[in-house]
mmCIF file of C-alpha atoms in Angstrom:
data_model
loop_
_atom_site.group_PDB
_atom_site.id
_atom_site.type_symbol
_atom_site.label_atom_id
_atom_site.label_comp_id
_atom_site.label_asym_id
_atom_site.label_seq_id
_atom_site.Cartn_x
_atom_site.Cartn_y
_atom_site.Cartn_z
ATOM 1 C CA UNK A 1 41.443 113.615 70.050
ATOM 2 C CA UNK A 2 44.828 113.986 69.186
ATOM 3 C CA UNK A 3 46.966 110.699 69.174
ATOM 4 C CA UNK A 4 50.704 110.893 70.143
ATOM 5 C CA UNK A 5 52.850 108.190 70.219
ATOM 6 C CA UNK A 6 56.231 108.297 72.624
ATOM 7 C CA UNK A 7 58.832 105.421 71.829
ATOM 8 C CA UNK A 8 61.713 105.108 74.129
ATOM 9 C CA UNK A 9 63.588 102.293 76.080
ATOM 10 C CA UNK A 10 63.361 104.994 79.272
ATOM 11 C CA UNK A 11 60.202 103.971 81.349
ATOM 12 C CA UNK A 12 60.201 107.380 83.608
ATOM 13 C CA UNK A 13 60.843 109.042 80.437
ATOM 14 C CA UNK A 14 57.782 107.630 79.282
ATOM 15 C CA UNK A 15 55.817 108.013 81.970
ATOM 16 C CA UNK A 16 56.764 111.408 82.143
ATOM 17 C CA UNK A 17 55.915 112.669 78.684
ATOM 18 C CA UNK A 18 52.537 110.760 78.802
ATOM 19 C CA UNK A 19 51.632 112.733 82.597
ATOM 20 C CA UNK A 20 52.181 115.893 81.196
ATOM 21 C CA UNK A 21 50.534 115.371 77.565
ATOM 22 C CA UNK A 22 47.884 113.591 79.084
ATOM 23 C CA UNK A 23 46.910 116.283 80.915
ATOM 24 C CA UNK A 24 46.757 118.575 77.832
ATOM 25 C CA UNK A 25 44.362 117.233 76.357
ATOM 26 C CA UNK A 26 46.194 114.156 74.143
ATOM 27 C CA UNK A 27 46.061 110.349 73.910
ATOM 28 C CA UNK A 28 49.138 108.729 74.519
ATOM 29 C CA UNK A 29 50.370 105.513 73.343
ATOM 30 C CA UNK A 30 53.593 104.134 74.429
ATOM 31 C CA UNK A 31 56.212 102.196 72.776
ATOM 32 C CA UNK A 32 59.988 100.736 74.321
ATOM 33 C CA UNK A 33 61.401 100.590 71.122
ATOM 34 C CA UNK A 34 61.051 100.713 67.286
ATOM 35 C CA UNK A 35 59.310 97.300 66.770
ATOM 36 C CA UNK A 36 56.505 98.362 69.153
ATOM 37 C CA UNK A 37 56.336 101.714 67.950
ATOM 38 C CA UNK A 38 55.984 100.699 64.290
ATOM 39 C CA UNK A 39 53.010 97.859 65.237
ATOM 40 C CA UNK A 40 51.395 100.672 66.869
ATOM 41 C CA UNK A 41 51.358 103.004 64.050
ATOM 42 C CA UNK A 42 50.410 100.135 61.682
ATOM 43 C CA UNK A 43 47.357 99.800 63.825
ATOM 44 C CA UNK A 44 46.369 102.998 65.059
ATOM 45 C CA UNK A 45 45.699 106.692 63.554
ATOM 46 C CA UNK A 46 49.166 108.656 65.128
ATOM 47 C CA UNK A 47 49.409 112.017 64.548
ATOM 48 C CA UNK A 48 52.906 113.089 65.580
ATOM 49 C CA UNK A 49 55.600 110.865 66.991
ATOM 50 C CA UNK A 50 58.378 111.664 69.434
ATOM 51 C CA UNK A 51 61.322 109.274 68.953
ATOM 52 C CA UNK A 52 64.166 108.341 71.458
ATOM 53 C CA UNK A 53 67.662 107.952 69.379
ATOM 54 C CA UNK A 54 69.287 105.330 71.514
ATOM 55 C CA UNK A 55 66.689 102.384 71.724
ATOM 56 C CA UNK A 56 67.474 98.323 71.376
ATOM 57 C CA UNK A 57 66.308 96.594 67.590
ATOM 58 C CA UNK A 58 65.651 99.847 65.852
ATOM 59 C CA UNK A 59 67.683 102.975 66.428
ATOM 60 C CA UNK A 60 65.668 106.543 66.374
ATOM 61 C CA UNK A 61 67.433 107.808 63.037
ATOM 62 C CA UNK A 62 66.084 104.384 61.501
ATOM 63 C CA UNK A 63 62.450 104.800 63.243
ATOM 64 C CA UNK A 64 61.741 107.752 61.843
ATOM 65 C CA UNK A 65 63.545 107.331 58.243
ATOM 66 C CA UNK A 66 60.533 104.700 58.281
ATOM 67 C CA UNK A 67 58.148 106.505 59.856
ATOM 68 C CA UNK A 68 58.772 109.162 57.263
ATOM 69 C CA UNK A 69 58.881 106.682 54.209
ATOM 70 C CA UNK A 70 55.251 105.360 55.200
ATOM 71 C CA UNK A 71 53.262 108.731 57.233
ATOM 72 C CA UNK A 72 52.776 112.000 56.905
ATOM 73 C CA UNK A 73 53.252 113.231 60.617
ATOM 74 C CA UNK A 74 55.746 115.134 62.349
ATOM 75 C CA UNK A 75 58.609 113.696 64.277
ATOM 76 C CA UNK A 76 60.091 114.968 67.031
ATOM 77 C CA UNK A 77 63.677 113.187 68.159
ATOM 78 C CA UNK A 78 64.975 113.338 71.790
ATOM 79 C CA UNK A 79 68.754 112.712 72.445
ATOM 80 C CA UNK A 80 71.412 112.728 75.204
ATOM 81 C CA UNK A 81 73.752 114.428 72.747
ATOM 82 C CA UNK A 82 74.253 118.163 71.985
ATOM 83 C CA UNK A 83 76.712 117.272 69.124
ATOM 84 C CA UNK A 84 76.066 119.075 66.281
ATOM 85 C CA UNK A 85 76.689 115.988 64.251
ATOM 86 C CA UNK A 86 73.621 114.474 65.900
ATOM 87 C CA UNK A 87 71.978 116.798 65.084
ATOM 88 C CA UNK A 88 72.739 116.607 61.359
ATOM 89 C CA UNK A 89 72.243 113.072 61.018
ATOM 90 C CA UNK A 90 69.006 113.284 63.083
ATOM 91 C CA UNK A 91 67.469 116.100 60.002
ATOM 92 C CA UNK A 92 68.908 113.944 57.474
ATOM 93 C CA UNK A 93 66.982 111.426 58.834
ATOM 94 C CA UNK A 94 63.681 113.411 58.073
ATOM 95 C CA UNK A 95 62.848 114.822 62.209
ATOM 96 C CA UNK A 96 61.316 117.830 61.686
ATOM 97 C CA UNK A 97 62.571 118.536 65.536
ATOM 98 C CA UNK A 98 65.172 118.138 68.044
ATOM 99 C CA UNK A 99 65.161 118.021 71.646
ATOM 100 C CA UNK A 100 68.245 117.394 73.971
ATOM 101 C CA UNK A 101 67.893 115.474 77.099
ATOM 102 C CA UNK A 102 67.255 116.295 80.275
ATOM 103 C CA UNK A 103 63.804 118.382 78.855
ATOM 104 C CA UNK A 104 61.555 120.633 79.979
ATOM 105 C CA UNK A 105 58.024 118.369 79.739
ATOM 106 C CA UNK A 106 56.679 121.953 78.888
ATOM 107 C CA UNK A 107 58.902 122.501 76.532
ATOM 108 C CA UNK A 108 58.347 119.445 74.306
ATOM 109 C CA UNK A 109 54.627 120.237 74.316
ATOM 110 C CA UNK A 110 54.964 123.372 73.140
ATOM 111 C CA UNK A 111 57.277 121.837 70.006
ATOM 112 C CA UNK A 112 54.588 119.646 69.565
ATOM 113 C CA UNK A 113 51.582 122.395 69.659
ATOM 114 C CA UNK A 114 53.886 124.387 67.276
ATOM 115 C CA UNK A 115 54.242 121.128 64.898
ATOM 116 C CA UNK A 116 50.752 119.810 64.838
ATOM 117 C CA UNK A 117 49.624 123.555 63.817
ATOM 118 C CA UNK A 118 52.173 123.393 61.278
ATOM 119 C CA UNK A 119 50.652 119.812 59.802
ATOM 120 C CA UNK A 120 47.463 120.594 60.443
ATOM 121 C CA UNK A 121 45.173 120.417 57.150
ATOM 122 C CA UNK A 122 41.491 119.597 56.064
ATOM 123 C CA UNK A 123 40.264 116.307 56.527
ATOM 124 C CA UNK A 124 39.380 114.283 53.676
ATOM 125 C CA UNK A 125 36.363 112.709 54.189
ATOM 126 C CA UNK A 126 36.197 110.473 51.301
ATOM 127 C CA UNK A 127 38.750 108.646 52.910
ATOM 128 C CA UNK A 128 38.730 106.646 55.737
ATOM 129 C CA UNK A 129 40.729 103.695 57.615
ATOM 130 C CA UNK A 130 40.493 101.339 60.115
ATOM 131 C CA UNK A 131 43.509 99.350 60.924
ATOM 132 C CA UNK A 132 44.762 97.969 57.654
ATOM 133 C CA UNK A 133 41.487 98.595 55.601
ATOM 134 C CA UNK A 134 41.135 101.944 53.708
ATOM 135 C CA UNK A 135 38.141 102.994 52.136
ATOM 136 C CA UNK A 136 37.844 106.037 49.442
ATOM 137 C CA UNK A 137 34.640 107.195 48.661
ATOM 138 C CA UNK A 138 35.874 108.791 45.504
ATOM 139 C CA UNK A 139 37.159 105.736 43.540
ATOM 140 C CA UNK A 140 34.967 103.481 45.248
ATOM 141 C CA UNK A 141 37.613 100.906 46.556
ATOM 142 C CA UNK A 142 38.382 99.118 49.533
ATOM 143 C CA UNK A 143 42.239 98.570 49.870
ATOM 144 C CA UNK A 144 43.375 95.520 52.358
ATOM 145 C CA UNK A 145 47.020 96.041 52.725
ATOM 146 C CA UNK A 146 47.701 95.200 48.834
ATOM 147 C CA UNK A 147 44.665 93.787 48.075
ATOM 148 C CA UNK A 148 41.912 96.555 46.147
ATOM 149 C CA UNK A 149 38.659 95.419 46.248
ATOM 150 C CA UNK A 150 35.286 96.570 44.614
ATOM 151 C CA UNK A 151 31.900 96.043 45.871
ATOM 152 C CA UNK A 152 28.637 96.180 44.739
ATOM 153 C CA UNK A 153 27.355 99.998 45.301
ATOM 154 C CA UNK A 154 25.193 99.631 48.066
ATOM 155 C CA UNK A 155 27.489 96.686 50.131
ATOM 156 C CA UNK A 156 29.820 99.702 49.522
ATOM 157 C CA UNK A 157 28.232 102.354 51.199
ATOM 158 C CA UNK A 158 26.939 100.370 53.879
ATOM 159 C CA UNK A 159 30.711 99.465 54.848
ATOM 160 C CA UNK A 160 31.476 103.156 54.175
ATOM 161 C CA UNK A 161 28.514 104.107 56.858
ATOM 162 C CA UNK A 162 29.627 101.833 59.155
ATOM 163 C CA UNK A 163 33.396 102.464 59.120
ATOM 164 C CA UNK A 164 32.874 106.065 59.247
ATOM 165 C CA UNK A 165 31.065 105.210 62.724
ATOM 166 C CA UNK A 166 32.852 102.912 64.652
ATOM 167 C CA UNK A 167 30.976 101.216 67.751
ATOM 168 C CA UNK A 168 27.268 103.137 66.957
ATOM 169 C CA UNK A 169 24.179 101.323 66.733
ATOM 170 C CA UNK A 170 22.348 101.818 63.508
ATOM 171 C CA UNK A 171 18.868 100.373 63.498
ATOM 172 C CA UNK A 172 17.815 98.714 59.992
ATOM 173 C CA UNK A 173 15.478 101.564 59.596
ATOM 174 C CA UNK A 174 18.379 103.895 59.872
ATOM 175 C CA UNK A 175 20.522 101.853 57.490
ATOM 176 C CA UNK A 176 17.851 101.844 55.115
ATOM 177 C CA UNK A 177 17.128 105.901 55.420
ATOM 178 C CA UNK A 178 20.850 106.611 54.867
ATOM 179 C CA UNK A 179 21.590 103.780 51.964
ATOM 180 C CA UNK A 180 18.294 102.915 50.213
ATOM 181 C CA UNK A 181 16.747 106.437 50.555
ATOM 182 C CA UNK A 182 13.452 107.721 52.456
ATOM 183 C CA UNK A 183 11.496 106.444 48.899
ATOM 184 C CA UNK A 184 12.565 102.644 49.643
ATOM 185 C CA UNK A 185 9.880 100.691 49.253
ATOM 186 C CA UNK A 186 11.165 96.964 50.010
ATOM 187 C CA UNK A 187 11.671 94.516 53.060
ATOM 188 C CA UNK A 188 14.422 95.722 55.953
ATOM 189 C CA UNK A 189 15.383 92.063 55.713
ATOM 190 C CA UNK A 190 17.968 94.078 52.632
ATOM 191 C CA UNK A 191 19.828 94.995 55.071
ATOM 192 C CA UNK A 192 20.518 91.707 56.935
ATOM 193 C CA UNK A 193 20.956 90.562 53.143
ATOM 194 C CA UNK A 194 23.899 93.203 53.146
ATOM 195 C CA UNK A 195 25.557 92.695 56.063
ATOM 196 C CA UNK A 196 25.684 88.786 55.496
ATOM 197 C CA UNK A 197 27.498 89.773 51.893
ATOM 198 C CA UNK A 198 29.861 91.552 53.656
ATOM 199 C CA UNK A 199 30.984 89.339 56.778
ATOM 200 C CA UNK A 200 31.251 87.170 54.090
ATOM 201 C CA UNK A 201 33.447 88.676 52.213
ATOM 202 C CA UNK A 202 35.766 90.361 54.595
ATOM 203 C CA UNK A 203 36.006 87.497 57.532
ATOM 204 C CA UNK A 204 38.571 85.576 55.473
ATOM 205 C CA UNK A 205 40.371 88.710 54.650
ATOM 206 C CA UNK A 206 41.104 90.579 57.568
ATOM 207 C CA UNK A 207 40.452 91.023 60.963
ATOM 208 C CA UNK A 208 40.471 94.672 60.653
ATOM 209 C CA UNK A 209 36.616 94.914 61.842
ATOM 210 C CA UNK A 210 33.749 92.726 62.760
ATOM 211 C CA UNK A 211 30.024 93.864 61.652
ATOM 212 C CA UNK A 212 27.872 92.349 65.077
ATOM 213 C CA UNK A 213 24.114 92.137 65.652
ATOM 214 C CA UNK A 214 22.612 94.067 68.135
ATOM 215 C CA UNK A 215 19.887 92.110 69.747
ATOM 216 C CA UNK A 216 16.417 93.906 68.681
ATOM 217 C CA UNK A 217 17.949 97.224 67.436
ATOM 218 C CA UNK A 218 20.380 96.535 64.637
ATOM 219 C CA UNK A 219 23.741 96.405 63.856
ATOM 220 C CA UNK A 220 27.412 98.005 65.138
ATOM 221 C CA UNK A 221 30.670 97.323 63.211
ATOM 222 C CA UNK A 222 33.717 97.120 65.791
ATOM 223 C CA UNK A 223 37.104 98.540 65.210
ATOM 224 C CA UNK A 224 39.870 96.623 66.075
ATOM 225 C CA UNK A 225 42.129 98.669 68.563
#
């Protein structure tokens, strides 16, 4: 699913938006101004970002200069004003769109179709994240903020396995098929070996995930939202 996040200081505004683009088809996630909207892209995978210019802390031009600075997703900026100098300042700013209050709820979603078709490219798979935590499967490192970490190969793919599947059950026979190969010819107790390693290493570090036992069955590694 497509995740869009709406920041203004306008709660009809924002209820409005997130009627109408929850009913195409998106998740919305709300924010009343910048400080909110930045925790929330911190924290969550946001895919395009539609940005109020007059909001308390954090003005829109500021929002998305750092939105820009730190993601690679579209911004759309809404405004009151129709004065071309807004309009300047809001490009220079790095929106790749404008829209001019009072709005068309239609309207904005088609920008937004037109933008997200524009941004849209191939997933890398070899790269994954979860709050904070990004794994790459090419260089073999786990990045915590500023923090790059290296792990023993098979800790490694067994964080890479779980990460890349968020709140599923694997059994230890699964875990084992995927990590130590259908040819494995030692004790499932490996895996419970494993997982200890790695609550062990990551508990202190961040809070990111949490690897928990499923009574019977196996293991689960839950995503913080």
């Amino acid at each position: 699913m497509t995740n869009i996040l709406i920041v203004d200081d306008d709660i009809n505004i924002l209820k409005l938006v997130d009627v109408h683009l929850s009913e195409a088809g998106y998740k919305v996630y709300e924010a009343q101004d910048g400080i909110k909207a930045l925790s929330i892209l911190r924290n969550n995978k946001i895919d395009l970002a539609v940005v109020d210019v007059m909001m308390p802390y954090i003005d829109g031009f500021s929002l998305t200069r750092n939105i820009r600075d730190e993601y690679d997703i579209p911004v759309v900026l809404l405004t009151a004003k129709n004065l071309i100098e807004d309009k300047e300042k809001g490009f220079q700013s790095g929106t790749d769109d404008y829209i001019v209050k009072p709005f068309e709820p239609k309207e904005l979603l088609f920008r937004i179709q037109a933008l997200l078709r524009r941004y849209n490219k191939p997933h890398d798979e070899s790269i994954i994240r979860t709050g904070n935590t990004t794994i790459n499967r090419k260089s073999y490192e786990v990045q915590i903020g500023d923090r790059t970490i290296f792990l023993p190969l098979k800790e490694f793919e067994l964080l890479y396995v779980f990460i890349s599947n968020p709140m599923q059950v694997f059994s230890r026979e699964q875990l084992i098929e995927q990590i130590w190969g259908l040819e494995y010819e030692g004790d499932e107790r490996t895996v419970d070996v494993h997982v200890k390693r790695l609550r062990e290493r990551f508990s202190k570090l961040t809070d990111d995930f949490t690897i928990k036992t499923v009574r019977g069955i196996g293991y689960l590694l839950e995503a913080k939202r």
